[in-house]
Amino acid sequence: NAGVTQTPKFQVLKTGQSMTLQCAQDMNHEYMSWYRQDPGMGLRLIHYSVGAGITDQGEVPNGYNVSRSTTEDFPLRLLSAAPSQTSVYFCASSYSPTGKSIGNTIYFGEGSWLTVV
Amino acid sequence: SQQGEEDPQALSIQEGENATMNCSYKTSINNLQWYRQNSGRGLVHLILIRSNEREKHSGRLRVTLDTSKKSSSLLITASRAADTASYFCATDGKNNDMRFGAGTRLTVKP
């Protein structure tokens, strides 16, 4: 029962470095998303995808890129890491876009702790 | 911007007491969900309530929704130390996304 798998769990980057956070789900979910969680801020949506080949921006997309070449994978790329991107990142998936459905449970990965120094 | 906002930010109670958390949101919704997050872990879905529902139960959880006031409450009855966690409400946004509040940190003392 893998569910949503994120890697790496922990990462330290230097300012200006780039990296990719990997996310994979094995539930054949159409909808996948990336959130960041900062103290006192709750979860903020970075990017989301409603299906393979389709991505869109969330609340805080600047500094991040995504792609969705397959249903299973939704990697998040940090182009040039900045200290402001120090955060906990969560990948999530659900069966379909919640706004158009009767409401679907969102499944979350365990999180990736990123520190940019 | 966040859609849902939880209140209070932190809540500390004794085991056996009831815990009530509130969520307010800004725009109309199709459904509202509550999630739980243990320290250092991902969020786990607890319960979903649709906009045409007023109350829903699941075990020791009771959720109410008042769309006229744009608010929801989560009641955990007979709390246990294991209920210690952060609780988030989430509402569907206008662009097929789900927006979360900042959460309520619940501490249940044994």
PDB file of C-alpha atoms in Angstrom, chain A residues 46-93:
ATOM      1  CA  ILE A  46       2.232  25.698  -5.278  1.00  0.00           C
ATOM      2  CA  HIS A  47       1.153  23.885  -8.454  1.00  0.00           C
ATOM      3  CA  TYR A  48      -1.413  21.302  -9.364  1.00  0.00           C
ATOM      4  CA  SER A  49      -2.304  18.990 -12.216  1.00  0.00           C
ATOM      5  CA  VAL A  50      -5.691  17.642 -13.268  1.00  0.00           C
ATOM      6  CA  GLY A  51      -4.203  14.975 -15.502  1.00  0.00           C
ATOM      7  CA  ALA A  52      -1.188  13.949 -17.528  1.00  0.00           C
ATOM      8  CA  GLY A  53       0.073  16.812 -19.652  1.00  0.00           C
ATOM      9  CA  ILE A  54      -1.936  19.442 -17.742  1.00  0.00           C
ATOM     10  CA  THR A  55      -0.533  21.648 -14.993  1.00  0.00           C
ATOM     11  CA  ASP A  56      -1.545  24.945 -13.459  1.00  0.00           C
ATOM     12  CA  GLN A  57      -0.351  27.413 -10.876  1.00  0.00           C
ATOM     13  CA  GLY A  58      -1.550  27.631  -7.312  1.00  0.00           C
ATOM     14  CA  GLU A  59      -1.133  30.386  -4.754  1.00  0.00           C
ATOM     15  CA  VAL A  60       2.672  30.484  -4.583  1.00  0.00           C
ATOM     16  CA  PRO A  61       4.137  29.189  -7.867  1.00  0.00           C
ATOM     17  CA  ASN A  62       7.127  31.517  -8.235  1.00  0.00           C
ATOM     18  CA  GLY A  63      10.466  29.738  -8.162  1.00  0.00           C
ATOM     19  CA  TYR A  64       8.962  26.328  -8.882  1.00  0.00           C
ATOM     20  CA  ASN A  65       8.299  24.300 -12.019  1.00  0.00           C
ATOM     21  CA  VAL A  66       6.261  21.161 -12.492  1.00  0.00           C
ATOM     22  CA  SER A  67       5.491  18.711 -15.257  1.00  0.00           C
ATOM     23  CA  ARG A  68       3.122  15.760 -15.567  1.00  0.00           C
ATOM     24  CA  SER A  69       4.300  13.361 -18.217  1.00  0.00           C
ATOM     25  CA  THR A  70       2.581  10.358 -16.644  1.00  0.00           C
ATOM     26  CA  THR A  71      -0.433   9.844 -14.395  1.00  0.00           C
ATOM     27  CA  GLU A  72       1.796   8.471 -11.653  1.00  0.00           C
ATOM     28  CA  ASP A  73       4.526  11.107 -11.355  1.00  0.00           C
ATOM     29  CA  PHE A  74       4.462  14.808 -10.515  1.00  0.00           C
ATOM     30  CA  PRO A  75       7.944  16.178  -9.809  1.00  0.00           C
ATOM     31  CA  LEU A  76       8.509  19.638  -8.353  1.00  0.00           C
ATOM     32  CA  ARG A  77      11.602  21.499  -9.496  1.00  0.00           C
ATOM     33  CA  LEU A  78      13.278  24.329  -7.651  1.00  0.00           C
ATOM     34  CA  LEU A  79      15.085  26.307 -10.299  1.00  0.00           C
ATOM     35  CA  SER A  80      17.427  28.407  -8.147  1.00  0.00           C
ATOM     36  CA  ALA A  81      16.916  27.746  -4.459  1.00  0.00           C
ATOM     37  CA  ALA A  82      16.458  30.686  -2.100  1.00  0.00           C
ATOM     38  CA  PRO A  83      16.322  30.754   1.723  1.00  0.00           C
ATOM     39  CA  SER A  84      12.638  31.733   1.428  1.00  0.00           C
ATOM     40  CA  GLN A  85      12.002  28.274  -0.009  1.00  0.00           C
ATOM     41  CA  THR A  86      13.016  26.614   3.239  1.00  0.00           C
ATOM     42  CA  SER A  87       9.860  24.731   4.100  1.00  0.00           C
ATOM     43  CA  VAL A  88       8.149  21.382   4.321  1.00  0.00           C
ATOM     44  CA  TYR A  89       6.755  20.246   0.996  1.00  0.00           C
ATOM     45  CA  PHE A  90       3.817  17.903   0.610  1.00  0.00           C
ATOM     46  CA  CYS A  91       2.682  16.134  -2.502  1.00  0.00           C
ATOM     47  CA  ALA A  92      -0.947  15.099  -2.645  1.00  0.00           C
ATOM     48  CA  SER A  93      -3.307  13.275  -4.973  1.00  0.00           C
TER      49      SER A  93
END
